[in-house]
Coordinates of C-alpha atoms in Angstrom, one line a residue:
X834 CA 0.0 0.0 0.0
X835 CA 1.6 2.7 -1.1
X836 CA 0.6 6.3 0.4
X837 CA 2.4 9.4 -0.4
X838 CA -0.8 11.9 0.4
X839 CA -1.0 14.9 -2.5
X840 CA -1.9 17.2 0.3
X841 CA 0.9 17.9 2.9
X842 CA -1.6 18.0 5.7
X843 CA -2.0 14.7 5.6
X844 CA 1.6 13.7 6.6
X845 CA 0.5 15.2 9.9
X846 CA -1.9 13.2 12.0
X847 CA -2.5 15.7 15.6
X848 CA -2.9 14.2 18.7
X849 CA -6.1 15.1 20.4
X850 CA -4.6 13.4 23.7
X851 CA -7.3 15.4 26.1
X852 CA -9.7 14.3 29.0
X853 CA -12.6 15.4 27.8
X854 CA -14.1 16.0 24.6
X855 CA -15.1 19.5 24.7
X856 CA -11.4 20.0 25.0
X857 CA -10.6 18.5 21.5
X858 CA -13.3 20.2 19.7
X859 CA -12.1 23.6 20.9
X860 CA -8.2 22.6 19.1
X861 CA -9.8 21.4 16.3
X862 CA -12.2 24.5 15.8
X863 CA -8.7 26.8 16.6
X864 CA -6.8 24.6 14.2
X865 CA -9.3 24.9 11.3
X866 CA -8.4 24.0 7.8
X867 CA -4.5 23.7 8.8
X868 CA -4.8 20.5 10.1
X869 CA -6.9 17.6 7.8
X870 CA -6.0 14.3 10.0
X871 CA -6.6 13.6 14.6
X872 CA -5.7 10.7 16.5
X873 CA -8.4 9.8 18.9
X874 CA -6.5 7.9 22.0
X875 CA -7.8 5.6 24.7
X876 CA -8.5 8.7 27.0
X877 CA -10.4 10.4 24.6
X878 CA -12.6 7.3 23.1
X879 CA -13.8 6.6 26.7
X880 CA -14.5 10.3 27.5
X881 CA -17.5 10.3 24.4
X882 CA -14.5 9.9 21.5
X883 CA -16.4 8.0 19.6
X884 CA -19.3 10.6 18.9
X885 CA -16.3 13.2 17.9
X886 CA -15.1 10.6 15.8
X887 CA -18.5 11.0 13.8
X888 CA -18.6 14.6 13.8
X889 CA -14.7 15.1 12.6
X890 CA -16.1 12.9 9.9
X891 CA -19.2 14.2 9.1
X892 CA -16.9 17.5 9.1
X893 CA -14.3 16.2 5.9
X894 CA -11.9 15.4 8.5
X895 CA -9.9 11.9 9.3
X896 CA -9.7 10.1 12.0
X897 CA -7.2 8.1 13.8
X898 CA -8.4 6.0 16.1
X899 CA -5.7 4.9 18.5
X900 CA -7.2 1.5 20.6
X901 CA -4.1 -0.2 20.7
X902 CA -6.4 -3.7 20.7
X903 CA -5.6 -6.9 21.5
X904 CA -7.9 -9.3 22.9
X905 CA -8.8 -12.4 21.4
X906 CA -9.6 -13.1 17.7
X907 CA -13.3 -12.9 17.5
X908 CA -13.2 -9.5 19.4
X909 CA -10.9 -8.0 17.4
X910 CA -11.9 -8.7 14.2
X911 CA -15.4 -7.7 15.3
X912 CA -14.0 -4.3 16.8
X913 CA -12.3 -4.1 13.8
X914 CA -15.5 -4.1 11.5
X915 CA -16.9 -1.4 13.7
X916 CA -14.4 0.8 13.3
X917 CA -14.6 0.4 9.1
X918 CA -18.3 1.2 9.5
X919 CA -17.8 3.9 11.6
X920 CA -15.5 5.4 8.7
X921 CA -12.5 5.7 10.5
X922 CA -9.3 6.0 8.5
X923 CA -6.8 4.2 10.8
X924 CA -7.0 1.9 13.4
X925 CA -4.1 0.5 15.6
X926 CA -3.9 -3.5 17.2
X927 CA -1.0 -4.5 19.0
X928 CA 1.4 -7.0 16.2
X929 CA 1.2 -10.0 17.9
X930 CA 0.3 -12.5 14.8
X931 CA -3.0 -13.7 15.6
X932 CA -4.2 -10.3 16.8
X933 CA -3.0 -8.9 12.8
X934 CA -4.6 -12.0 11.3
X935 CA -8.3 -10.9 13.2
X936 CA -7.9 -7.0 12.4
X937 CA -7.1 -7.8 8.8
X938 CA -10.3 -9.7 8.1
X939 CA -12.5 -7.4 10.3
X940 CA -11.1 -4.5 7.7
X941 CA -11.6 -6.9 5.0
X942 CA -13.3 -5.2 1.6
X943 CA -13.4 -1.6 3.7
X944 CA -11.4 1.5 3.0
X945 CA -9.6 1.5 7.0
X946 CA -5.6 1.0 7.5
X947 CA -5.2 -1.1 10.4
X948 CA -1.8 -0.6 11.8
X949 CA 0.5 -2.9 14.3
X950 CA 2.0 -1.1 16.9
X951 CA 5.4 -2.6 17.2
X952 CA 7.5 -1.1 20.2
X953 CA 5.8 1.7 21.8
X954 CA 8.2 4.9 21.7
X955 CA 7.9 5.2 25.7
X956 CA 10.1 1.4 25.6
X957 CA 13.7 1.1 25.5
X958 CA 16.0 -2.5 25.8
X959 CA 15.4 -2.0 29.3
X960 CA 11.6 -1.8 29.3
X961 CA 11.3 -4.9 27.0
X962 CA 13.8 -7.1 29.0
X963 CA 12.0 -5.8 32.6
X964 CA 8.7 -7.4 30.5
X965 CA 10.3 -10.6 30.0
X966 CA 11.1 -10.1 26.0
X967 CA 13.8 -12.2 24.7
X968 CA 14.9 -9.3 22.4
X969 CA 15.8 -6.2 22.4
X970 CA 13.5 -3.1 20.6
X971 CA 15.8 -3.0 17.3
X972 CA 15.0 -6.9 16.8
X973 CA 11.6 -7.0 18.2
X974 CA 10.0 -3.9 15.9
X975 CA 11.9 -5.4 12.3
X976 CA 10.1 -9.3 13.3
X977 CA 7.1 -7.4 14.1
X978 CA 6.8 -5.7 11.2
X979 CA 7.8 -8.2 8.9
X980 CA 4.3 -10.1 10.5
X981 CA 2.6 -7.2 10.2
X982 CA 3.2 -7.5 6.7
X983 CA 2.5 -10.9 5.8
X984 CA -0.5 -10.2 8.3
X985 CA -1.8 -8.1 5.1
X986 CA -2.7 -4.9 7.5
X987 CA -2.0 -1.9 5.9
X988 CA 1.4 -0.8 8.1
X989 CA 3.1 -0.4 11.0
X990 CA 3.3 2.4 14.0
X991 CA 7.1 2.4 15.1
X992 CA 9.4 5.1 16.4
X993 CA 11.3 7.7 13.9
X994 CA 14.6 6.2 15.3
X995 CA 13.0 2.7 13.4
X996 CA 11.8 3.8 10.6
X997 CA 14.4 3.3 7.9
X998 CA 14.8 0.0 9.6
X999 CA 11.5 -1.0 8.9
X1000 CA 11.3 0.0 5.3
X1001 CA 14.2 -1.5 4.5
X1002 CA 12.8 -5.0 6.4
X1003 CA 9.2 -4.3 4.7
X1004 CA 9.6 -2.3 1.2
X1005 CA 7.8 0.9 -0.3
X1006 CA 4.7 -0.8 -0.2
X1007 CA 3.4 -0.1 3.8
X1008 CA 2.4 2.2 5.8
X1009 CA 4.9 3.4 8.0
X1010 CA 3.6 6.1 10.5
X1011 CA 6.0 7.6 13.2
X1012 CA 4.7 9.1 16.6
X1013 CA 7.2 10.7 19.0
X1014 CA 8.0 13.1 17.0
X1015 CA 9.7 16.6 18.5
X1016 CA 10.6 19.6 16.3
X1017 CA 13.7 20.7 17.7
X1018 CA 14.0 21.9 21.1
X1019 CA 10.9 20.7 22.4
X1020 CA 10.5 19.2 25.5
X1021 CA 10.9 15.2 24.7
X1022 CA 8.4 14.5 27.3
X1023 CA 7.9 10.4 28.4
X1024 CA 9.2 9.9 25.0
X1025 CA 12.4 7.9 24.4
X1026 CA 13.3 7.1 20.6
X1027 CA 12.3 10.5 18.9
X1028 CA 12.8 12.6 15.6
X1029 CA 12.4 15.6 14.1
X1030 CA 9.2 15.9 11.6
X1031 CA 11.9 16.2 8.2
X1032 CA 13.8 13.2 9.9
X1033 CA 10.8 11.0 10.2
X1034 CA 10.0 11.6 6.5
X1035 CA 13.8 11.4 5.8
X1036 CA 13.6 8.0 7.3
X1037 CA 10.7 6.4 5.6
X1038 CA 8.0 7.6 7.4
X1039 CA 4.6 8.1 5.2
X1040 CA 2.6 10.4 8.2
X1041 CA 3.8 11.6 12.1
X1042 CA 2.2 11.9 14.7
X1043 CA 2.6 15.2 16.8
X1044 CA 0.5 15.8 19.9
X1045 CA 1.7 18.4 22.6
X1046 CA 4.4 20.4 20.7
X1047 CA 0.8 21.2 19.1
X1048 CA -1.9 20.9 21.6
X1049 CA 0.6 22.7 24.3
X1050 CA 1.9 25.3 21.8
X1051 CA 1.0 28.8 22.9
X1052 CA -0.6 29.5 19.0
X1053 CA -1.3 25.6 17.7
X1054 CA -2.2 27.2 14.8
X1055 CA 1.4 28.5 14.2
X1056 CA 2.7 25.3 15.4
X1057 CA 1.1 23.1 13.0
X1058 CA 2.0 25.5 10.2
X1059 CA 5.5 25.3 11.5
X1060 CA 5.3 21.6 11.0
X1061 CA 3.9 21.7 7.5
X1062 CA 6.3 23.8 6.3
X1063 CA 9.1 21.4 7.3
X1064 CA 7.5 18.7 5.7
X1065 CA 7.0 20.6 2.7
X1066 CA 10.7 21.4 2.4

């Protein structure tokens, strides 16, 4: 699946990592037409997410939706279905194999991207050793990947600092999307493996994520723009 978007806006996917929805709307009313693209999170979806999800839409926008799933088959591909008819975009599952396997067919024949989330960007060797893995986060995002891949979603969620390692382990054909991304000299945050917006791209990735260098900027507006502009370049 090959996605370079026509419209730069669409490279960046904003964060609407709030409490409560009310919150959200009033970002995405000051963002306006400068942003196309959100990422609804777990916070939001169980604060009444779901019904922004409609509106943003009903509105021309697309949505994100960031569940992180993984439960057993059956749910997930069912969950999975939901989410197609809901008309979300992009949907993330954890990449174990049979969690992949159920999301693919519950997006079967639909227009969503269901994405594996491979190492999340808050994890480091440490973290995944601690948790019992026998590999570290290099090894443990290119295998899950690769099985993301042959999963037949549409791509992966990895960190910037992974991202030219998973295209080169997957090819030009999948989605590689990149959150913990910082322009630079923003505050990193819980964030562990990160990149500039032009180095994600640089790297392989096909959209970033940004949420608080955004959503915390004094004018978001002029933040986003900032963004854009370095994408563009």
């Amino acid at each position: 699946m090959t996605d370079t978007p026509p419209d730069v806006r669409d490279r960046l996917i904003v964060a609407l990592d709030f409490p409560t929805v009310g919150a959200a709307e009033a970002l995405v009313w000051q963002l306006g037409d400068a942003v196309s693209f959100y990422k609804i999170g777990l916070e939001l979806t169980v604060a009444g997410g779901l019904d922004l999800a409609d509106d943003l839409i009903g509105a021309g926008k697309k949505v994100f939706l960031d569940l992180k799933m993984h439960d057993i088959g059956h749910t997930v591909e069912k969950a999975t279905a939901a989410a197609a008819v809901r008309g979300v975009s992009l949907l993330t599952v954890h990449a174990y194999p049979q969690t992949l396997a159920a999301a693919a067919r519950g997006a079967a024949g639909s227009q969503l991207g269901v994405l594996g989330v491979t190492v999340l960007t808050s994890y480091d060797d440490a973290d995944l050793a601690a948790a019992g893995y026998a590999h570290g986060v290099t090894e443990t995002v290119r295998m899950r990947a690769i099985q993301a891949r042959d999963a037949g979603v549409a791509g992966v969620i990895c960190a910037p600092t992974d991202a030219a390692m998973v295209r080169g382990a997957v090819g030009s054909d999948f989605l590689v999307i990149t959150p913990g991304v910082r322009p630079a000299g923003a505050d990193v945050g819980d964030q562990k493996r990160i990149a500039t917006p032009r180095a994600a791209l640089q790297a392989g990735a096909n959209r970033i994520v940004v949420g608080r260098p955004i959503t915390e900027a004094a004018d978001p507006v002029a933040a986003a723009r900032a963004i854009l502009a370095e994408l563009n370049s």
